[in-house]
mmCIF file of C-alpha atoms in Angstrom:
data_model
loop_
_atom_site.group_PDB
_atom_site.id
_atom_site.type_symbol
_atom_site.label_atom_id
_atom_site.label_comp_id
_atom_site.label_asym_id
_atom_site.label_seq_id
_atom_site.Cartn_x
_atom_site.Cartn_y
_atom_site.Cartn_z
ATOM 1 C CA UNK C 1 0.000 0.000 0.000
ATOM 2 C CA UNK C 2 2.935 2.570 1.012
ATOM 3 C CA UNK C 3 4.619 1.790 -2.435
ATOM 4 C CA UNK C 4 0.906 2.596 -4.738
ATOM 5 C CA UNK C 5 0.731 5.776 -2.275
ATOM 6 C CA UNK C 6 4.634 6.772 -3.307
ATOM 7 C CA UNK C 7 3.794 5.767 -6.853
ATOM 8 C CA UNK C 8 1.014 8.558 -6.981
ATOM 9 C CA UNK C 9 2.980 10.458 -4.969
ATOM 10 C CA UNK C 10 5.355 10.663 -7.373
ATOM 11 C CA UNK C 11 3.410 11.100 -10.507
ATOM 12 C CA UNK C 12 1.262 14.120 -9.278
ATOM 13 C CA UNK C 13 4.405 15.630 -8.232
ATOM 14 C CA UNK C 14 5.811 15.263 -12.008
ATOM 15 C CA UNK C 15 2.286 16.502 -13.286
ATOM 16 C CA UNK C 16 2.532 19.712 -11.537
ATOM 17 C CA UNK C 17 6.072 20.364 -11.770
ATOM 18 C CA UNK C 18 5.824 19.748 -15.746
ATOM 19 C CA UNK C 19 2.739 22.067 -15.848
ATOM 20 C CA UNK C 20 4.252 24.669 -13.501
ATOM 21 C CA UNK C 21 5.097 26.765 -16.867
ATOM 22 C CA UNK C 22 1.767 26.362 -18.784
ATOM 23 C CA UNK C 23 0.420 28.095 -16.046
ATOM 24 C CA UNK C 24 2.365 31.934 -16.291
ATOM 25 C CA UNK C 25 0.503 33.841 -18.456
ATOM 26 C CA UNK C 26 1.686 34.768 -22.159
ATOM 27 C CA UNK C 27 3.585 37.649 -21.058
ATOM 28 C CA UNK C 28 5.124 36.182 -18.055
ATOM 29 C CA UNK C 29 6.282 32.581 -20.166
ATOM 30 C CA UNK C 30 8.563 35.464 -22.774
ATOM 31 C CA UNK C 31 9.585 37.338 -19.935
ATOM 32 C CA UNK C 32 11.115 34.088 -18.211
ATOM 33 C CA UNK C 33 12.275 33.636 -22.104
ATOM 34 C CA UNK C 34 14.214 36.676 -22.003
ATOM 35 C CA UNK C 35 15.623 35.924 -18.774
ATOM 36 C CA UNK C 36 16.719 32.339 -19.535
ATOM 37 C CA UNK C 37 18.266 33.946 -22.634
ATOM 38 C CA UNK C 38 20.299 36.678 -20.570
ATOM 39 C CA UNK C 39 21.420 33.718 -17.752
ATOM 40 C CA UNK C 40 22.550 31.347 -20.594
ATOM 41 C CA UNK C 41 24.768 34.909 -22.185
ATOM 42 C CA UNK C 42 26.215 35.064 -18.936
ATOM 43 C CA UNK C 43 27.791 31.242 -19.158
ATOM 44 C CA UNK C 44 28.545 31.932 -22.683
ATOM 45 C CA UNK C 45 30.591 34.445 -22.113
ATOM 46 C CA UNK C 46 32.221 33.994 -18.418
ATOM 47 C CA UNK C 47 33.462 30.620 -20.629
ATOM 48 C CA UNK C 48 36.966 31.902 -22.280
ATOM 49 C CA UNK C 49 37.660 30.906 -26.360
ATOM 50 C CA UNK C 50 39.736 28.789 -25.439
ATOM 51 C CA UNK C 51 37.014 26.302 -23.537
ATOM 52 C CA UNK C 52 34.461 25.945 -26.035
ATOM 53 C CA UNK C 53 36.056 22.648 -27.291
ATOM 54 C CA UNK C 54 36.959 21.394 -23.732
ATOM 55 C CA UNK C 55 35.250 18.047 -22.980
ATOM 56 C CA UNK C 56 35.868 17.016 -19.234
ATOM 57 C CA UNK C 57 35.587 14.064 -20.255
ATOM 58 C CA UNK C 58 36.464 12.169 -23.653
ATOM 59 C CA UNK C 59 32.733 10.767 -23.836
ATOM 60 C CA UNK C 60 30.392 14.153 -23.351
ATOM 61 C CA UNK C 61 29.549 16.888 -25.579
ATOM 62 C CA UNK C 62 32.378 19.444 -25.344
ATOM 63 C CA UNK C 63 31.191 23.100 -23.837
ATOM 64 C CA UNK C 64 30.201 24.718 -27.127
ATOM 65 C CA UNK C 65 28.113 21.217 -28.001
ATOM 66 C CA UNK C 66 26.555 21.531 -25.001
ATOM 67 C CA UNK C 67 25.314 24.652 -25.712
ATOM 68 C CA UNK C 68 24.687 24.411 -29.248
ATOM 69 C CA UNK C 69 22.465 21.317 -28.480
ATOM 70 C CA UNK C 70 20.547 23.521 -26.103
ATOM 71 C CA UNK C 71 19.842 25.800 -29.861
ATOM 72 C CA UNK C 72 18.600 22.872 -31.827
ATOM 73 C CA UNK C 73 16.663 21.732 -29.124
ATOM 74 C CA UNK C 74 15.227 25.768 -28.605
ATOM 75 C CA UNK C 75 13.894 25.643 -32.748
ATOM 76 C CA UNK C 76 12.656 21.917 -32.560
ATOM 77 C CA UNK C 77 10.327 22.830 -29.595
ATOM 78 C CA UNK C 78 9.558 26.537 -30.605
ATOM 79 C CA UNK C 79 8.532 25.048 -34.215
ATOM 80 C CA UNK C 80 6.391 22.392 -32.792
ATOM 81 C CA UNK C 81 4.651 24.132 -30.519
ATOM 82 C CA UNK C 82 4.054 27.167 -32.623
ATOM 83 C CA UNK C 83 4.045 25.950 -36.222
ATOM 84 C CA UNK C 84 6.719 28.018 -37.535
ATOM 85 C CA UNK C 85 9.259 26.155 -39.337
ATOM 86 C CA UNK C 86 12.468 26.554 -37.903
ATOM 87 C CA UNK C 87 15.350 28.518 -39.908
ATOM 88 C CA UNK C 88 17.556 25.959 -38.692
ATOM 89 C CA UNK C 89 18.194 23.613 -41.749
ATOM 90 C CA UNK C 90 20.112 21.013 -40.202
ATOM 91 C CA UNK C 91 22.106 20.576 -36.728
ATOM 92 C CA UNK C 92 23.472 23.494 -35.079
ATOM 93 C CA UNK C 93 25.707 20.905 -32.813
ATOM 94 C CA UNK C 94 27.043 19.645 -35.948
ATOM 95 C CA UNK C 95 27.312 22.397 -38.362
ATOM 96 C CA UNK C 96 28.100 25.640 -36.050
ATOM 97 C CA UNK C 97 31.744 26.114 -35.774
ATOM 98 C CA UNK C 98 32.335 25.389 -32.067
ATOM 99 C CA UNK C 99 34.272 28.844 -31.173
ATOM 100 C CA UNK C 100 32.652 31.365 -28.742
ATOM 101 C CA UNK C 101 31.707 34.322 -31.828
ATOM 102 C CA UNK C 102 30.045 31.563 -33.555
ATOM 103 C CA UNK C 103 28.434 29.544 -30.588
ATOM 104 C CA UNK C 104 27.090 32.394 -29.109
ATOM 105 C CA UNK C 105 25.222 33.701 -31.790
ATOM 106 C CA UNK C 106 23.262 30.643 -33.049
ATOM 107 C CA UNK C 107 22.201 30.385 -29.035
ATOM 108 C CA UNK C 108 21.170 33.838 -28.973
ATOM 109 C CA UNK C 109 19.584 33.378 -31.920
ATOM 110 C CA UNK C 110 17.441 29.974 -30.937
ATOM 111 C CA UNK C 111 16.324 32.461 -28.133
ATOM 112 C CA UNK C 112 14.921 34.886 -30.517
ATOM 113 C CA UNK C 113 13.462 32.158 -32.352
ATOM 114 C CA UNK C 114 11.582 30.962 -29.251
ATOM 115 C CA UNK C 115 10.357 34.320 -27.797
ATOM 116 C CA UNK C 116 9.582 35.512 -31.258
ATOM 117 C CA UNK C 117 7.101 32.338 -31.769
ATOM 118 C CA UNK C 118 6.083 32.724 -28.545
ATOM 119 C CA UNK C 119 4.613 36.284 -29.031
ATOM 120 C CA UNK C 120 3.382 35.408 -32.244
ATOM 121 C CA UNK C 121 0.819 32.969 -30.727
ATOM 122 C CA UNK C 122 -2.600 33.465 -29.028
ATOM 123 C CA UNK C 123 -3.898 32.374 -25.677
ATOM 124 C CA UNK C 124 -5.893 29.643 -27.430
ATOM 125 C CA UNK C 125 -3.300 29.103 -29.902
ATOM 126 C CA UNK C 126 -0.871 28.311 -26.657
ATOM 127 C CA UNK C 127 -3.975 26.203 -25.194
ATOM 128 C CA UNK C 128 -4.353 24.090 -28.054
ATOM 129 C CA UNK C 129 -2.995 20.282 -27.874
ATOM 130 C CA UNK C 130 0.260 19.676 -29.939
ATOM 131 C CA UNK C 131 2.773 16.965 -30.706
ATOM 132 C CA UNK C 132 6.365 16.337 -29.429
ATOM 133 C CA UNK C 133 8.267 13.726 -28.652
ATOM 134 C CA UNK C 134 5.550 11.166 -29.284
ATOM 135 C CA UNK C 135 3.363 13.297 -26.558
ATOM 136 C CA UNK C 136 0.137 14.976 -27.198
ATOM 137 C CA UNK C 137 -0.035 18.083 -24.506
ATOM 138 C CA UNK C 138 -0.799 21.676 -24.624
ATOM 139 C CA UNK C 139 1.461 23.801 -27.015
ATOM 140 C CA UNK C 140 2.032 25.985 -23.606
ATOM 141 C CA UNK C 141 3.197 22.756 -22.348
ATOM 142 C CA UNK C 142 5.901 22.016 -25.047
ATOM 143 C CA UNK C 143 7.138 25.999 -24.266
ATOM 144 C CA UNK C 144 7.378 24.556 -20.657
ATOM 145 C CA UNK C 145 8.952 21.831 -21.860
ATOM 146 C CA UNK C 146 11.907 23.123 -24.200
ATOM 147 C CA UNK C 147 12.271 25.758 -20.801
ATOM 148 C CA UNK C 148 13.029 22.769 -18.888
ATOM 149 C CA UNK C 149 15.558 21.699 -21.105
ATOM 150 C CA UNK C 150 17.596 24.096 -21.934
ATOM 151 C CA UNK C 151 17.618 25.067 -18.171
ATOM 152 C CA UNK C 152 19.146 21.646 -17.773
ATOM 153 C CA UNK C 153 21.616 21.570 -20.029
ATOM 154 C CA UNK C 154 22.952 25.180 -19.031
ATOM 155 C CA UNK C 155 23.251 23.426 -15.578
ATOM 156 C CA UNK C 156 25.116 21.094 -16.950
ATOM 157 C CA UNK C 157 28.117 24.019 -18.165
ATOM 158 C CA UNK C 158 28.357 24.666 -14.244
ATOM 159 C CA UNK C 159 30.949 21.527 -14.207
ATOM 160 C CA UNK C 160 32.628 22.792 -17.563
ATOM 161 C CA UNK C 161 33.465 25.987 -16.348
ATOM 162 C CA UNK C 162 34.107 25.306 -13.031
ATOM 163 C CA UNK C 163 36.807 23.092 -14.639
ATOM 164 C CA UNK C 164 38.199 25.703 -16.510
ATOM 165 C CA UNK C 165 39.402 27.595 -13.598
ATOM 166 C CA UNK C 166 36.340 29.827 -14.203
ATOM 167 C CA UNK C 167 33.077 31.283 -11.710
ATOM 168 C CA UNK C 168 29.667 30.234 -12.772
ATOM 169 C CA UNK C 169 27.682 33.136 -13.380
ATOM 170 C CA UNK C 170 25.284 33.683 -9.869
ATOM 171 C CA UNK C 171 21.710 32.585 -10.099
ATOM 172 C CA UNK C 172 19.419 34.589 -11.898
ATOM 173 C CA UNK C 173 15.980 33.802 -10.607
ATOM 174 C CA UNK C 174 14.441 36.879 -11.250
#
């Protein structure tokens, strides 16, 4: 009985904390945009030229992957959710140039992408169901979603810079 109690324990708790970001309003969902994109700037460039190939480990996506993953993924959930096809033809991770000028931009750019489609939908556009990943939930949902992602993998450059000698940029909450 204690384990089917933990079990739905457990699944409300990733119900609500996966629809935490449907819930902000229009306005407040581009406004945490802008802010992700101005907290991921700051690890792009506290992260010297020099580290945007560093792997700390032979296995894992190198510093500039990392981040260049968190684009593509940016314009595949911005352009299901909203419809708008994505200007980005093929794989930033594999056809950027991994150096800082270059990195930088196409990141800053997948931002743009994502608060521009954003803004361009409606509050029932946003409440209507889409696809992703094999999923059927709200459009607002898949914002929510690609939020959650790239906030992960921008975690994940904590390590990378820390072993480049270099200070995470502080939190940026608000």
């Amino acid at each position: 009985m204690k384990r089917v109690k933990l079990l739905f324990a457990l699944l409300a708790l990733t119900f609500v904390s996966s629809s935490v970001f449907a819930q902000f309003t229009q306005t407040q969902q581009v406004a945490e945009w802008q802010r992700a994109k101005a907290y991921t700037r700051a690890y792009l460039d506290a992260m010297p030229e020099d580290g945007y190939g560093f792997k700390a480990t032979p296995e894992i996506r190198s510093f500039a992957q990392q981040m260049l993953h968190l684009a593509d993924a940016n314009y595949y959930f911005a352009s299901s959710a909203s419809g708008v096809t994505s200007p980005m033809k093929a794989s930033a991770e594999k056809t950027v140039a991994q150096t800082k000028e270059a990195t930088t931009k196409a990141v800053m750019d997948s931002y743009d992408f994502v608060i521009a489609s954003l803004q361009g939908m409606t509050g029932a556009q946003l409440d209507e169901m889409g696809s992703v990943e094999g999923k059927t939930i709200s459009k607002a949902n898949i914002f929510g979603k690609a939020f959650e992602h790239q906030t992960h993998h921008r975690g994940q450059c904590v390590i990378y810079l820390r072993l480049k000698g270099v200070t995470p940029p502080g939190e940026m909450l608000f």
